[in-house]
């Protein structure tokens, strides 16, 4: 069974600085999708970024980028120029692309604080 | 386009009661998934529906059930509520099952007393 691990329960970053959130996963599959979701306090979860495992190029979305290391099964999220609005719980998630109806597996989350 | 909506947003029940939660997906989305989120267990998958059929189910007891209607709206039901069922229940929709990105609703916060 696939698992997703986020080893940093809490992290903090100074406003305007860069922070990297870690995520590792375990799978025997070669084709899958990885996601980072953001859940601000008392607000709904939104997709930050998505990565297809067959793509070697790391996904980027404005200030958010990932470092996808398939062999190491690592999928870290880098947030550049951190803003106060980035404070949230961040979840790393995995979904198989080999099984049409496989569920999304979420990591335990990393709580990010942004210090003004 | 309107996002995923969930009703009610907050709910207080007592042990032994049953509850029904509703989810309306984004227009055009045909897949709906349900998750339970608690501080201790994190986000746990409950089930996924596509075209009115349950496609996948998580490791929850039979007290948790769901269904999807022809307009893709979905409901989940929890019978014989237990204190441990207190959680944020999240619904997510996607265009189709499997590979599509999921978009989440605001959740229904259930408190069981």
Short mmCIF file of C-alpha atoms in Angstrom, two decimals:
data_model
loop_
_atom_site.label_atom_id
_atom_site.label_comp_id
_atom_site.label_asym_id
_atom_site.label_seq_id
_atom_site.Cartn_x
_atom_site.Cartn_y
_atom_site.Cartn_z
CA UNK A 1 0.00 0.00 0.00
CA UNK A 2 1.13 3.50 -0.73
CA UNK A 3 2.05 5.84 2.08
CA UNK A 4 2.85 9.53 2.24
CA UNK A 5 5.08 11.01 4.93
CA UNK A 6 5.61 14.61 5.91
CA UNK A 7 8.32 14.68 8.54
CA UNK A 8 7.88 18.31 9.55
CA UNK A 9 4.71 18.78 11.61
CA UNK A 10 5.38 22.51 11.95
CA UNK A 11 7.53 25.05 10.17
CA UNK A 12 7.93 28.78 10.21
CA UNK A 13 9.34 31.28 7.76
CA UNK A 14 10.00 35.00 7.77
CA UNK A 15 7.90 37.03 5.41
CA UNK A 16 9.62 37.41 2.01
CA UNK A 17 11.93 34.47 2.70
CA UNK A 18 11.92 31.02 1.10
CA UNK A 19 10.79 27.82 2.79
CA UNK A 20 10.83 24.20 1.69
CA UNK A 21 8.33 21.63 2.90
CA UNK A 22 9.31 17.98 2.68
CA UNK A 23 7.31 15.01 1.49
CA UNK A 24 8.31 11.44 0.85
CA UNK A 25 6.14 8.63 -0.37
CA UNK A 26 6.33 4.93 -0.78
CA UNK A 27 4.97 3.15 -3.83
CA UNK A 28 5.80 0.30 -6.15
CA UNK A 29 4.04 1.99 -9.05
CA UNK A 30 5.76 3.96 -11.76
CA UNK A 31 2.87 6.09 -12.94
CA UNK A 32 1.18 8.37 -10.46
CA UNK A 33 0.30 11.94 -9.57
CA UNK A 34 1.52 14.00 -6.66
CA UNK A 35 -0.19 17.05 -5.24
CA UNK A 36 0.35 19.77 -2.70
CA UNK A 37 -2.82 21.12 -1.11
CA UNK A 38 -3.09 24.16 1.16
CA UNK A 39 -5.68 24.43 3.92
CA UNK A 40 -5.76 27.87 5.57
CA UNK A 41 -7.29 28.11 9.05
CA UNK A 42 -11.06 27.69 8.85
CA UNK A 43 -10.96 27.83 5.09
CA UNK A 44 -11.28 25.26 2.42
CA UNK A 45 -8.52 23.19 0.95
CA UNK A 46 -7.12 24.37 -2.36
CA UNK A 47 -4.76 22.79 -4.83
CA UNK A 48 -1.34 24.43 -4.88
CA UNK A 49 0.51 22.37 -7.43
CA UNK A 50 0.36 19.05 -9.23
CA UNK A 51 3.10 16.85 -10.66
CA UNK A 52 2.80 13.94 -13.06
CA UNK A 53 5.35 11.26 -12.29
CA UNK A 54 6.15 10.67 -15.97
CA UNK A 55 7.26 14.29 -16.34
CA UNK A 56 10.86 14.94 -15.40
CA UNK A 57 10.38 18.68 -15.34
CA UNK A 58 9.45 20.07 -11.95
CA UNK A 59 6.08 21.79 -11.78
CA UNK A 60 5.91 25.48 -10.91
CA UNK A 61 3.01 27.80 -10.11
CA UNK A 62 4.09 31.38 -9.54
CA UNK A 63 5.91 31.43 -6.18
CA UNK A 64 5.39 27.71 -5.65
CA UNK A 65 7.66 25.08 -7.14
CA UNK A 66 8.44 21.47 -6.43
CA UNK A 67 11.57 19.37 -6.37
CA UNK A 68 10.45 15.98 -7.63
CA UNK A 69 12.99 13.21 -7.17
CA UNK A 70 11.34 10.07 -8.48
CA UNK A 71 14.12 7.65 -7.61
CA UNK A 72 14.28 8.98 -4.08
CA UNK A 73 10.48 9.15 -3.88
CA UNK A 74 10.70 12.71 -2.66
CA UNK A 75 8.39 15.60 -3.51
CA UNK A 76 9.24 18.83 -1.71
CA UNK A 77 7.44 22.14 -2.05
CA UNK A 78 9.35 25.40 -2.20
CA UNK A 79 7.57 28.64 -1.43
CA UNK A 80 9.48 31.72 -2.50
CA UNK A 81 8.89 35.27 -1.26
CA UNK A 82 6.63 33.98 1.52
CA UNK A 83 3.55 36.03 2.25
CA UNK A 84 1.31 36.20 5.30
CA UNK A 85 -1.43 34.54 3.28
CA UNK A 86 0.76 31.47 2.86
CA UNK A 87 0.20 30.53 6.50
CA UNK A 88 -1.75 27.30 6.39
CA UNK A 89 -1.61 23.55 6.74
CA UNK A 90 0.02 21.98 3.70
CA UNK A 91 -0.78 18.45 2.66
CA UNK A 92 1.17 16.31 0.26
CA UNK A 93 -0.96 13.76 -1.60
CA UNK A 94 -0.52 10.79 -3.91
CA UNK A 95 -2.83 9.25 -6.46
CA UNK A 96 -2.14 6.27 -8.64
CA UNK A 97 -2.36 6.72 -12.40
CA UNK A 98 -2.25 2.97 -12.97
CA UNK A 99 -5.56 2.24 -11.31
CA UNK A 100 -8.44 4.28 -12.63
CA UNK A 101 -10.30 4.45 -9.39
CA UNK A 102 -7.63 4.51 -6.76
CA UNK A 103 -8.05 6.84 -3.83
CA UNK A 104 -5.98 9.89 -2.98
CA UNK A 105 -3.63 9.31 -0.07
CA UNK A 106 -2.74 12.31 2.05
CA UNK A 107 0.23 12.91 4.29
CA UNK A 108 -0.27 14.13 7.87
CA UNK A 109 0.35 17.73 6.94
CA UNK A 110 2.82 20.49 7.79
CA UNK A 111 1.61 23.59 9.59
CA UNK A 112 3.36 26.64 8.15
CA UNK A 113 3.55 29.91 10.06
CA UNK A 114 4.69 33.11 8.40
CA UNK A 115 6.38 35.63 10.67
CA UNK A 116 5.92 39.29 9.75
CA UNK B 1 -18.19 28.67 -12.08
CA UNK B 2 -19.41 27.97 -8.57
CA UNK B 3 -17.19 25.81 -6.39
CA UNK B 4 -18.03 22.71 -4.41
CA UNK B 5 -20.72 23.41 -1.84
CA UNK B 6 -21.47 21.44 1.28
CA UNK B 7 -24.45 21.64 3.58
CA UNK B 8 -24.83 22.05 6.41
CA UNK B 9 -21.60 23.75 7.41
CA UNK B 10 -21.96 22.92 11.09
CA UNK B 11 -23.87 20.23 12.87
CA UNK B 12 -24.28 19.09 16.45
CA UNK B 13 -25.70 15.65 17.15
CA UNK B 14 -25.85 13.27 20.08
CA UNK B 15 -24.58 9.73 20.27
CA UNK B 16 -26.83 7.21 18.61
CA UNK B 17 -28.38 9.66 16.20
CA UNK B 18 -27.84 9.60 12.47
CA UNK B 19 -26.77 12.39 10.17
CA UNK B 20 -26.87 13.14 6.45
CA UNK B 21 -24.40 15.48 4.81
CA UNK B 22 -24.79 16.89 1.32
CA UNK B 23 -22.29 17.84 -1.35
CA UNK B 24 -22.90 19.62 -4.65
CA UNK B 25 -19.94 19.30 -7.01
CA UNK B 26 -18.66 21.86 -9.45
CA UNK B 27 -20.89 22.01 -12.50
CA UNK B 28 -19.82 19.37 -14.99
CA UNK B 29 -17.91 17.32 -12.45
CA UNK B 30 -19.11 13.75 -12.21
CA UNK B 31 -16.90 12.35 -9.49
CA UNK B 32 -17.36 13.06 -5.79
CA UNK B 33 -15.11 11.87 -3.00
CA UNK B 34 -15.62 12.14 0.74
CA UNK B 35 -12.94 12.49 3.42
CA UNK B 36 -12.95 12.60 7.18
CA UNK B 37 -10.47 14.99 8.77
CA UNK B 38 -9.55 14.78 12.45
CA UNK B 39 -6.57 16.14 14.37
CA UNK B 40 -5.48 12.65 15.33
CA UNK B 41 -6.00 10.71 12.12
CA UNK B 42 -5.58 13.46 9.54
CA UNK B 43 -7.36 13.13 6.24
CA UNK B 44 -8.89 9.74 5.66
CA UNK B 45 -10.65 8.65 2.52
CA UNK B 46 -14.24 7.53 2.96
CA UNK B 47 -15.54 6.77 -0.53
CA UNK B 48 -15.70 7.96 -4.12
CA UNK B 49 -18.68 8.04 -6.42
CA UNK B 50 -18.77 8.35 -10.16
CA UNK B 51 -21.91 8.23 -12.28
CA UNK B 52 -24.00 7.19 -9.29
CA UNK B 53 -21.75 4.21 -8.56
CA UNK B 54 -19.41 3.79 -5.63
CA UNK B 55 -15.98 3.26 -7.18
CA UNK B 56 -13.84 3.06 -4.11
CA UNK B 57 -14.26 2.76 -0.38
CA UNK B 58 -11.97 3.46 2.54
CA UNK B 59 -11.62 1.53 5.76
CA UNK B 60 -14.65 2.78 7.63
CA UNK B 61 -17.40 0.76 9.28
CA UNK B 62 -20.69 0.14 7.57
CA UNK B 63 -22.28 2.94 9.59
CA UNK B 64 -20.79 5.24 6.97
CA UNK B 65 -22.60 5.15 3.67
CA UNK B 66 -23.15 7.38 0.72
CA UNK B 67 -24.86 7.79 -2.57
CA UNK B 68 -24.74 9.93 -5.66
CA UNK B 69 -27.67 11.22 -7.65
CA UNK B 70 -28.08 11.59 -11.38
CA UNK B 71 -27.15 15.29 -11.15
CA UNK B 72 -23.86 14.26 -9.47
CA UNK B 73 -24.86 15.64 -6.09
CA UNK B 74 -23.82 13.33 -3.31
CA UNK B 75 -24.89 12.59 0.21
CA UNK B 76 -23.17 10.71 2.95
CA UNK B 77 -24.91 9.22 5.92
CA UNK B 78 -23.56 8.19 9.28
CA UNK B 79 -25.82 6.09 11.45
CA UNK B 80 -25.57 5.39 15.16
CA UNK B 81 -23.19 8.26 15.75
CA UNK B 82 -20.24 7.82 18.09
CA UNK B 83 -18.17 10.46 19.83
CA UNK B 84 -15.27 9.56 17.57
CA UNK B 85 -17.24 10.57 14.51
CA UNK B 86 -16.73 14.21 15.44
CA UNK B 87 -14.73 15.57 12.55
CA UNK B 88 -14.60 17.83 9.55
CA UNK B 89 -16.13 16.01 6.61
CA UNK B 90 -14.76 17.17 3.28
CA UNK B 91 -16.20 16.59 -0.12
CA UNK B 92 -14.14 16.89 -3.28
CA UNK B 93 -15.24 16.82 -6.88
CA UNK B 94 -13.41 16.14 -10.12
CA UNK B 95 -14.34 15.94 -13.77
CA UNK B 96 -14.07 12.18 -13.79
CA UNK B 97 -12.84 9.49 -11.48
CA UNK B 98 -9.25 8.49 -11.13
CA UNK B 99 -6.77 10.85 -12.66
CA UNK B 100 -8.40 14.20 -12.37
CA UNK B 101 -7.46 16.82 -9.83
CA UNK B 102 -9.90 17.09 -6.96
CA UNK B 103 -11.42 20.37 -5.81
CA UNK B 104 -12.56 20.56 -2.24
CA UNK B 105 -15.60 22.06 -0.59
CA UNK B 106 -15.50 24.01 2.71
CA UNK B 107 -16.49 20.96 4.73
CA UNK B 108 -19.15 20.11 7.26
CA UNK B 109 -18.00 20.25 10.86
CA UNK B 110 -19.81 17.57 12.85
CA UNK B 111 -19.77 17.52 16.63
CA UNK B 112 -21.14 14.47 18.39
CA UNK B 113 -22.01 14.94 22.06
#
